[in-house]
Coordinates of C-alpha atoms in Angstrom, one line a residue:
Chain L
M1 CA 0.6 1.9 20.1
T2 CA -2.7 0.5 20.2
T3 CA -4.9 -1.0 17.3
R4 CA -6.7 2.1 17.4
D5 CA -3.6 4.2 16.7
L6 CA -2.7 1.9 14.0
L7 CA -6.2 2.1 12.2
A8 CA -6.0 6.0 12.7
A9 CA -2.5 5.9 10.9
E10 CA -3.7 3.7 8.2
W11 CA -6.9 6.0 7.5
T12 CA -4.5 9.1 7.5
K13 CA -2.5 7.3 4.8
A14 CA -5.5 6.5 2.6
V15 CA -7.2 9.9 2.7
T16 CA -3.8 11.8 2.0
L17 CA -3.0 10.5 -1.4
R18 CA -4.7 11.5 -4.4
S19 CA -4.6 8.0 -5.9
T20 CA -6.4 6.1 -3.3
L21 CA -9.2 8.8 -3.1
A22 CA -9.6 8.6 -6.8
C23 CA -9.9 5.1 -7.0
A24 CA -12.4 5.2 -4.0
A25 CA -14.5 7.8 -5.7
L26 CA -14.5 5.7 -9.0
A27 CA -16.3 2.7 -7.8
P28 CA -19.7 4.1 -6.9
L29 CA -19.6 6.4 -9.8
L30 CA -18.7 3.7 -12.4
A31 CA -21.4 1.5 -10.7
A32 CA -24.0 4.3 -11.1
A33 CA -23.1 5.1 -14.8
L34 CA -23.2 1.2 -15.8
G35 CA -26.4 1.0 -13.7
V36 CA -28.1 3.7 -15.7
L37 CA -27.1 1.9 -19.0
L38 CA -28.0 -1.6 -18.3
G39 CA -31.2 -0.2 -16.7
H40 CA -32.3 1.6 -19.9
E41 CA -31.1 -1.3 -22.0
F42 CA -32.8 -4.0 -20.1
G43 CA -36.0 -1.8 -19.3
G44 CA -36.4 -1.0 -23.1
H45 CA -36.3 -3.3 -25.9
A46 CA -34.1 -6.0 -24.5
L47 CA -36.9 -7.6 -22.4
R48 CA -39.8 -6.8 -24.9
S49 CA -39.0 -9.6 -27.3
G50 CA -36.6 -12.0 -25.5
P51 CA -37.4 -14.4 -22.9
A52 CA -37.8 -13.2 -19.1
V53 CA -34.5 -12.2 -17.7
D54 CA -33.7 -12.0 -14.1
P55 CA -34.3 -8.3 -13.2
L56 CA -31.6 -8.5 -10.7
F57 CA -29.1 -9.1 -13.4
P58 CA -28.9 -5.5 -14.8
C59 CA -29.0 -4.3 -11.4
L60 CA -25.6 -6.0 -10.4
Y61 CA -24.0 -6.5 -13.7
G62 CA -22.1 -3.4 -13.6
L63 CA -20.2 -4.4 -10.6
T64 CA -18.2 -6.7 -12.7
L65 CA -16.5 -3.5 -13.7
A66 CA -17.0 -1.2 -10.9
Q67 CA -15.2 -3.8 -8.7
I68 CA -11.9 -2.9 -10.7
P69 CA -11.3 0.4 -8.7
L70 CA -11.9 -1.6 -5.3
V71 CA -9.3 -4.2 -6.5
A72 CA -6.9 -1.3 -7.3
L73 CA -7.7 0.6 -4.2
G74 CA -6.5 -2.7 -2.1
V75 CA -3.5 -3.2 -4.0
L76 CA -2.5 0.5 -3.6
L77 CA -3.3 0.5 0.3
T78 CA -0.6 -2.2 0.6
G79 CA 1.6 -2.7 -2.4
G80 CA 1.8 1.0 -2.9
E81 CA 3.9 1.1 0.1
N82 CA 6.5 -1.3 -1.2
R83 CA 6.8 0.8 -4.3
S84 CA 7.1 4.2 -2.5
G85 CA 9.5 2.9 0.3
T86 CA 7.0 3.8 2.8
I87 CA 6.7 0.0 4.0
G88 CA 10.0 0.9 5.8
A89 CA 8.7 3.8 8.1
A90 CA 5.7 1.7 8.7
L91 CA 7.8 -1.4 10.1
L92 CA 9.9 1.3 12.0
A93 CA 6.8 2.6 13.7
T94 CA 5.1 -1.1 14.0
P95 CA 7.9 -3.6 13.9
R96 CA 5.7 -6.7 14.9
R97 CA 4.9 -7.7 11.4
G98 CA 1.8 -9.7 12.4
T99 CA 0.4 -6.7 14.3
L100 CA 1.0 -4.4 11.3
H101 CA -0.6 -7.0 8.8
T102 CA -3.7 -7.3 11.0
A103 CA -4.2 -3.6 11.4
K104 CA -3.7 -3.2 7.7
A105 CA -6.5 -5.9 7.1
L106 CA -8.8 -4.4 9.5
A107 CA -8.3 -0.9 7.9
V108 CA -8.9 -2.0 4.3
T109 CA -12.2 -3.9 5.8
A110 CA -13.3 -0.9 7.5
M111 CA -12.9 1.6 4.5
A112 CA -14.0 -1.0 1.8
T113 CA -17.4 -1.6 3.8
P114 CA -19.0 1.6 3.3
L115 CA -17.5 2.1 0.1
A116 CA -19.0 -1.4 -1.1
A117 CA -22.2 -0.4 0.3
A118 CA -22.3 2.7 -1.7
T119 CA -21.1 1.2 -4.8
V120 CA -24.0 -1.4 -4.7
A121 CA -26.4 1.0 -3.8
A122 CA -25.6 3.1 -6.8
S123 CA -25.8 0.4 -9.2
F124 CA -29.0 -1.1 -7.8
L125 CA -30.6 2.4 -7.6
A126 CA -29.4 3.8 -10.9
A127 CA -30.5 0.3 -12.7
R128 CA -33.8 0.4 -11.2
A129 CA -34.7 3.8 -12.2
G130 CA -34.1 2.8 -15.9
L131 CA -36.0 -0.5 -15.5
G132 CA -39.1 1.1 -14.7
R133 CA -42.2 -1.4 -14.4
R134 CA -39.6 -4.2 -14.8
A135 CA -37.5 -3.3 -11.6
P136 CA -37.2 -5.9 -8.9
A137 CA -40.0 -5.5 -6.4
W138 CA -38.9 -4.2 -2.9
T139 CA -41.0 -7.0 -1.6
D140 CA -38.7 -9.7 -3.6
P141 CA -36.9 -11.8 -0.9
A142 CA -34.1 -12.4 -3.4
V143 CA -33.3 -8.5 -3.3
P144 CA -31.7 -8.2 0.2
A145 CA -29.9 -11.3 -0.2
A146 CA -28.4 -10.3 -3.5
L147 CA -27.5 -6.7 -2.3
A148 CA -26.1 -8.0 1.1
G149 CA -24.1 -10.8 -0.9
A150 CA -22.8 -8.1 -3.4
V151 CA -21.6 -5.8 -0.7
L152 CA -19.7 -8.6 1.2
Y153 CA -18.3 -9.7 -2.4
L154 CA -16.8 -6.2 -3.0
V155 CA -15.4 -6.1 0.5
L156 CA -13.7 -9.5 -0.1
I157 CA -12.3 -8.7 -3.6
C158 CA -10.6 -5.2 -2.1
L159 CA -8.9 -7.3 0.7
L160 CA -8.1 -9.7 -2.1
G161 CA -6.2 -6.9 -3.7
A162 CA -4.7 -5.8 -0.4
A163 CA -3.3 -9.3 0.1
A164 CA -2.1 -9.6 -3.3
G165 CA -0.3 -6.1 -2.9
T166 CA 1.6 -7.3 0.2
L167 CA 2.3 -10.7 -1.2
L168 CA 3.8 -9.5 -4.3
A169 CA 5.4 -6.3 -2.5
G170 CA 4.3 -3.9 -5.4
T171 CA 1.6 -2.5 -7.5
A172 CA 2.2 -3.5 -11.1
A173 CA 2.5 -7.3 -10.5
P174 CA -0.6 -7.8 -8.5
L175 CA -2.5 -5.7 -11.0
G176 CA -1.0 -7.6 -13.8
V177 CA -2.4 -10.8 -12.1
L178 CA -5.8 -9.8 -10.6
L179 CA -7.1 -7.6 -13.7
P180 CA -6.8 -10.3 -16.3
L181 CA -8.0 -12.7 -13.8
L182 CA -11.2 -10.7 -13.0
L183 CA -12.0 -9.4 -16.6
L184 CA -10.9 -12.3 -18.7
G185 CA -12.0 -14.9 -16.0
S186 CA -15.7 -13.4 -16.3
Q187 CA -15.9 -12.1 -19.8
G188 CA -13.7 -14.6 -21.9
L189 CA -12.5 -17.8 -20.3
G190 CA -15.7 -18.3 -18.4
N191 CA -17.6 -18.8 -21.6
I192 CA -15.2 -21.4 -23.0
P193 CA -17.4 -24.7 -22.3
G194 CA -14.3 -27.1 -21.5
L195 CA -12.8 -24.5 -19.1
R196 CA -15.9 -23.8 -17.2
A197 CA -15.5 -26.7 -14.7
V198 CA -12.4 -24.9 -13.7
T199 CA -13.0 -21.3 -14.3
Q200 CA -16.1 -21.5 -12.1
Y201 CA -14.0 -21.6 -9.2
L202 CA -12.2 -18.3 -9.8
P203 CA -12.6 -15.8 -7.1
D204 CA -15.1 -13.4 -8.9
Q205 CA -17.1 -16.2 -10.6
T206 CA -18.0 -18.0 -7.1
A207 CA -19.8 -15.0 -6.2
Q208 CA -21.9 -14.9 -9.2
P209 CA -24.9 -17.0 -8.4
L210 CA -25.5 -15.0 -5.4
L211 CA -25.4 -11.8 -7.5
H212 CA -27.8 -13.1 -9.8
L213 CA -25.0 -12.8 -12.8
A214 CA -24.5 -16.5 -13.3
G215 CA -27.7 -17.0 -15.2
P216 CA -30.6 -19.2 -14.5
Q217 CA -29.1 -22.1 -12.7
S218 CA -31.8 -24.4 -13.9
V219 CA -30.2 -24.4 -17.3
P220 CA -27.5 -26.9 -17.7
N221 CA -25.2 -24.4 -19.9
F222 CA -25.5 -21.9 -16.7
H223 CA -25.3 -24.5 -14.1
R224 CA -22.6 -24.0 -11.2
D225 CA -21.5 -26.9 -8.9
Y226 CA -22.1 -24.9 -5.7
G227 CA -25.0 -22.7 -4.4
P228 CA -25.0 -18.9 -3.9
W229 CA -23.8 -18.7 -0.3
T230 CA -21.4 -21.7 -0.7
G231 CA -20.1 -19.6 -3.7
L232 CA -19.5 -16.6 -1.7
G233 CA -17.9 -18.6 0.8
L234 CA -15.4 -19.9 -1.8
T235 CA -14.7 -16.3 -2.6
A236 CA -13.9 -15.8 1.1
A237 CA -11.6 -18.7 1.0
W238 CA -9.6 -17.4 -1.8
T239 CA -9.2 -13.9 0.3
A240 CA -8.4 -15.8 3.3
A241 CA -5.8 -18.0 1.6
A242 CA -4.1 -14.6 0.0
L243 CA -4.2 -12.9 3.3
L244 CA -2.5 -15.8 5.0
A245 CA 0.1 -16.1 2.3
A246 CA 0.7 -12.4 2.3
R247 CA 1.1 -12.4 6.3
L248 CA 3.6 -15.4 6.1
A249 CA 5.7 -13.4 3.4
L250 CA 5.5 -10.2 5.2
R251 CA 6.9 -12.2 8.2
R252 CA 9.9 -13.6 6.3
R253 CA 11.0 -10.8 4.1
D254 CA 13.7 -8.4 4.6
I255 CA 12.7 -4.8 3.8
G256 CA 14.7 -2.5 1.8
Chain O
M1 CA 25.7 -0.1 26.7
V2 CA 22.9 1.1 24.5
I3 CA 23.4 -0.8 21.2
E4 CA 25.0 -4.0 21.1
F5 CA 25.9 -6.5 18.3
Q6 CA 26.7 -10.0 19.5
H7 CA 28.2 -12.3 16.7
L8 CA 25.8 -10.7 14.1
T9 CA 26.0 -12.6 10.9
K10 CA 23.8 -11.9 7.7
R11 CA 24.0 -13.8 4.7
Y12 CA 21.8 -13.4 1.7
A13 CA 21.0 -16.4 -0.3
R14 CA 24.2 -17.8 -2.0
H15 CA 26.4 -14.8 -1.3
R16 CA 29.2 -14.5 1.1
P17 CA 28.2 -12.9 4.4
A18 CA 27.2 -9.2 4.2
V19 CA 27.9 -8.9 7.8
D20 CA 30.3 -11.6 9.2
D21 CA 30.4 -12.2 13.2
L22 CA 30.1 -8.5 14.2
T23 CA 30.6 -7.9 17.9
C24 CA 30.7 -4.3 19.3
T25 CA 29.0 -1.8 21.3
V26 CA 27.6 1.7 21.0
A27 CA 27.7 4.0 23.9
E28 CA 25.5 7.0 24.9
G29 CA 26.2 10.4 24.7
R30 CA 28.4 10.6 21.9
V31 CA 28.3 10.1 18.0
T32 CA 29.3 6.8 16.9
G33 CA 30.4 6.8 13.3
L34 CA 29.7 3.4 11.4
V35 CA 32.2 3.8 8.3
G36 CA 33.4 1.7 5.6
P37 CA 33.8 1.5 1.8
N38 CA 30.6 0.9 -0.4
G39 CA 29.4 -2.6 0.2
A40 CA 31.0 -2.9 3.3
G41 CA 28.0 -4.2 5.1
K42 CA 26.9 -0.7 7.0
S43 CA 23.2 -0.8 5.9
T44 CA 22.8 -4.6 6.6
V45 CA 24.2 -4.0 10.1
L46 CA 21.7 -0.9 10.6
R47 CA 18.7 -2.6 8.9
T48 CA 19.2 -5.7 11.2
L49 CA 19.6 -3.5 14.3
L50 CA 16.0 -2.1 13.3
G51 CA 14.3 -5.3 12.7
L52 CA 14.0 -4.9 8.9
H53 CA 16.4 -7.6 8.1
R54 CA 16.5 -10.9 10.0
P55 CA 19.9 -11.9 11.2
T56 CA 21.4 -15.2 9.9
A57 CA 23.0 -15.6 13.3
G58 CA 23.8 -13.6 16.4
R59 CA 21.8 -10.5 17.7
A60 CA 21.6 -6.8 17.5
L61 CA 20.1 -5.3 20.6
I62 CA 19.1 -1.9 21.9
R63 CA 19.1 -1.6 25.6
G64 CA 19.2 -5.3 25.8
R65 CA 16.1 -6.2 23.5
G66 CA 15.7 -6.5 19.8
Y67 CA 14.0 -3.6 18.0
A68 CA 10.8 -5.6 17.5
E69 CA 10.3 -6.2 21.3
L70 CA 10.4 -2.5 22.0
R71 CA 7.1 -1.4 23.4
A72 CA 7.0 2.1 21.7
P73 CA 9.9 1.9 19.1
Q74 CA 9.3 5.7 17.9
R75 CA 9.9 6.8 21.5
E76 CA 12.9 4.8 22.0
V77 CA 14.8 4.9 18.6
G78 CA 14.7 7.2 15.8
A79 CA 15.8 6.0 12.6
V80 CA 16.8 7.2 9.1
L81 CA 17.0 4.7 6.3
D82 CA 19.7 5.3 3.6
A83 CA 18.4 8.9 2.8
G84 CA 18.6 7.9 -1.0
A85 CA 15.8 5.3 -0.5
R86 CA 12.8 7.7 0.3
T87 CA 10.3 6.4 2.8
A88 CA 7.6 9.2 2.2
H89 CA 5.3 8.5 -0.6
P90 CA 6.0 11.2 -3.3
G91 CA 2.3 12.0 -3.5
R92 CA 1.7 12.7 0.1
R93 CA 2.5 16.1 1.8
V94 CA 5.2 16.4 4.2
R95 CA 2.9 17.2 7.2
D96 CA 0.7 14.3 6.4
H97 CA 3.5 11.8 6.3
L98 CA 4.6 13.0 9.8
R99 CA 0.8 12.8 10.7
W100 CA 0.3 9.3 10.0
L101 CA 3.8 8.2 11.7
A102 CA 2.7 10.1 14.8
R103 CA -0.5 8.2 14.8
A104 CA 1.0 4.9 14.5
G105 CA 3.3 5.5 17.3
G106 CA 0.4 7.0 19.6
L107 CA 2.5 10.3 19.7
P108 CA 0.8 13.6 20.2
A109 CA -0.1 15.5 17.1
S110 CA 1.8 18.6 18.6
R111 CA 5.1 16.6 17.6
V112 CA 4.7 17.3 13.8
P113 CA 5.0 21.0 14.0
A114 CA 7.8 20.7 16.5
V115 CA 9.9 18.5 14.2
L116 CA 9.0 20.5 11.2
A117 CA 10.4 23.5 12.9
A118 CA 13.5 21.5 14.3
V119 CA 14.5 20.7 10.5
D120 CA 13.2 23.9 9.1
L121 CA 10.9 22.4 6.5
D122 CA 7.6 23.3 4.8
G123 CA 4.8 20.9 5.6
E124 CA 2.7 21.7 2.7
R125 CA 5.1 20.5 0.1
R126 CA 4.5 17.0 -1.6
A127 CA 7.4 14.6 -0.7
G128 CA 8.1 14.0 -4.4
A129 CA 8.6 17.6 -4.8
L130 CA 11.4 18.0 -2.3
S131 CA 15.2 18.2 -3.2
L132 CA 17.5 15.7 -1.9
G133 CA 18.6 17.9 0.8
M134 CA 15.0 18.4 1.8
T135 CA 14.2 14.8 1.8
A136 CA 17.1 14.2 4.1
R137 CA 15.5 16.8 6.5
L138 CA 12.2 15.1 6.2
A139 CA 13.9 11.8 7.0
L140 CA 15.5 13.3 10.3
A141 CA 12.1 15.0 11.2
A142 CA 10.5 11.6 11.1
A143 CA 13.3 10.0 13.1
L144 CA 12.9 13.0 15.7
L145 CA 9.0 12.5 16.2
G146 CA 8.9 10.4 19.2
D147 CA 11.9 12.4 20.9
P148 CA 14.0 9.0 21.2
A149 CA 17.1 8.8 23.3
V150 CA 18.6 6.5 20.5
L151 CA 19.3 7.7 16.8
V152 CA 20.3 5.4 14.1
L153 CA 21.0 7.3 10.9
D154 CA 22.2 5.4 7.7
E155 CA 24.2 7.7 5.3
P156 CA 22.0 10.9 6.4
S157 CA 24.1 13.1 4.7
N158 CA 23.6 11.5 1.2
G159 CA 22.7 14.3 -1.3
L160 CA 23.2 17.2 1.2
D161 CA 24.9 20.4 -0.2
P162 CA 27.7 21.7 2.0
A163 CA 25.3 24.1 4.0
G164 CA 23.1 21.1 4.5
A165 CA 26.0 19.0 5.5
H166 CA 26.9 21.6 8.0
W167 CA 23.5 21.8 9.3
L168 CA 23.4 18.1 10.0
R169 CA 26.7 17.8 11.6
G170 CA 25.6 20.5 14.1
T171 CA 22.3 18.9 14.7
L172 CA 23.9 15.5 15.5
R173 CA 26.5 17.2 17.8
T174 CA 23.7 18.8 19.8
L175 CA 21.8 15.5 19.9
A176 CA 24.7 13.7 21.2
A177 CA 25.4 16.5 23.8
E178 CA 21.8 16.2 25.2
G179 CA 23.1 12.7 26.2
R180 CA 21.4 10.8 23.4
T181 CA 23.0 7.9 21.6
V182 CA 23.7 8.7 18.1
L183 CA 24.9 5.9 15.6
V184 CA 25.6 7.3 12.2
S185 CA 26.9 5.6 9.0
S186 CA 29.0 7.0 6.3
H187 CA 31.4 5.8 3.4
A188 CA 33.0 9.2 3.6
M189 CA 35.7 9.4 6.3
G190 CA 36.1 12.9 6.2
E191 CA 32.5 13.8 6.6
L192 CA 32.7 11.6 9.9
A193 CA 35.9 13.1 11.0
R194 CA 34.3 16.4 11.9
T195 CA 31.0 14.7 13.5
A196 CA 32.1 11.4 15.4
D197 CA 33.8 10.9 18.7
H198 CA 34.0 7.3 18.1
L199 CA 34.6 5.0 15.0
L200 CA 33.3 1.6 14.1
V201 CA 35.2 0.7 10.9
I202 CA 33.9 -2.2 8.8
A203 CA 34.9 -3.6 5.4
G204 CA 33.8 -7.0 4.0
G205 CA 31.4 -7.3 6.7
R206 CA 33.9 -7.7 9.6
L207 CA 34.9 -5.1 12.1
R208 CA 38.3 -3.5 11.4
A209 CA 38.6 -0.9 14.3
D210 CA 36.6 0.1 17.2
A211 CA 38.3 3.3 18.6
P212 CA 37.8 6.9 19.3
V213 CA 38.7 9.4 16.4
A214 CA 41.2 10.9 18.6
D215 CA 43.2 7.4 18.5
L216 CA 42.9 7.1 14.8
A217 CA 44.2 10.4 14.1
P218 CA 46.1 11.9 17.2
D219 CA 46.9 15.1 15.3
G220 CA 43.2 15.8 14.7
D221 CA 44.1 15.9 10.7
P222 CA 41.6 14.6 8.5
E223 CA 44.5 13.4 6.2
T224 CA 45.7 11.2 8.9
L225 CA 42.4 9.9 9.4
E226 CA 41.8 9.0 5.8
A227 CA 45.1 7.3 5.6
A228 CA 44.0 5.3 8.7
F229 CA 40.8 4.3 7.1
L230 CA 42.4 3.0 3.9
R231 CA 44.9 1.1 5.7
L232 CA 42.2 -0.4 7.8
T233 CA 39.9 -1.3 5.1
E234 CA 42.2 -2.5 2.3
A235 CA 41.3 -6.2 1.4
R236 CA 43.1 -8.7 3.4

């Protein structure tokens, strides 16, 4: 019963369910589709008349929706076991709960990393094709930082879903909390001026400067109180806190 | 003794104890029945033994150690959680459920077809498409994966039809005859009368009897045993 055995078991669980496979496939597909739309939109009329727009914005904006299947994947990989009763079997095989929790976090990270890379690549390449001559230059030093940041962000948000699934011991409750947070936080609440001082610290908002989704930081209306990498650090802090809470909850809980 | 309960007490928030100061042992090479009416505390006893519930006081030990301290739990203990509560994801194939369990325990992949054959189950079916009887067989297959010397089974006959119940009785007798320790719970005394060698009777979370079946029903008549059970478990 080594860490390697536990990772192999988690991998087997993930690839033998249609629900988790579908979520995994949906993220890069959605990113590519949105990338095509955004690339054409911004490559065409939008930039011709209006002010100069950060070319990385249309390249990564699709991730605000494409992150949803990754969050759902994280929730399914952990909370799905509470729903199906599989958690009982998992704990009989691995009764040390801290060990099980660590193995799950490692497994989710290992699965989310290539998936996040594929999703970011799909978004970037699809949008880039549509942007034409307005596409960000390969030599622009902002590009690798934004892409690497986007991959890290998607891994963190998938782990946040996994932590919520464990913490709330199910699938409906964590999705009910996270989806409105990630959708309303960006699209709704984040645009209300009075609330921005607070909502800018929501886990998805903190990553937006690094992903070039927060708007020009020199403009007061768009300004965030943290820099790009500090922002990603804040997202990581959210995920770390959620994982810690999940670990403590799992250690104390009576199962079944 | 293979399994020991030492002053085991479990109290859920603001309720009276589900298990109250239980002290008894379970020996190897025989089938021990844990019997009591619904709500007697049987599942709580077994879930605490398996480390799924944390005792309020006292201990439940397997060969002197708590379940979470076992080095290779699946090789030492096979467990069936209340068969009504499925533990296989309904969307996963039976074979895949056993495959991940084998991996988690570091068990050879060859154990999967071996246990499927032992319980006579089709590995290609999805767990959600199984009848109650087949679900019970899958639960037992998972318990047998590590070829354990100790089996802890919570109501494994729930939902079995007469043929399935007959099959389960024979399987449990065989496992005990191989020298294994079999602890099996049931609310149906008649069911255990034909399976168990020894009975632990609990009611209201307390031990009411710890005796061989032959002592509780010297004439071997299930009616006598049932009368003894009702007398032992009536409210005090």
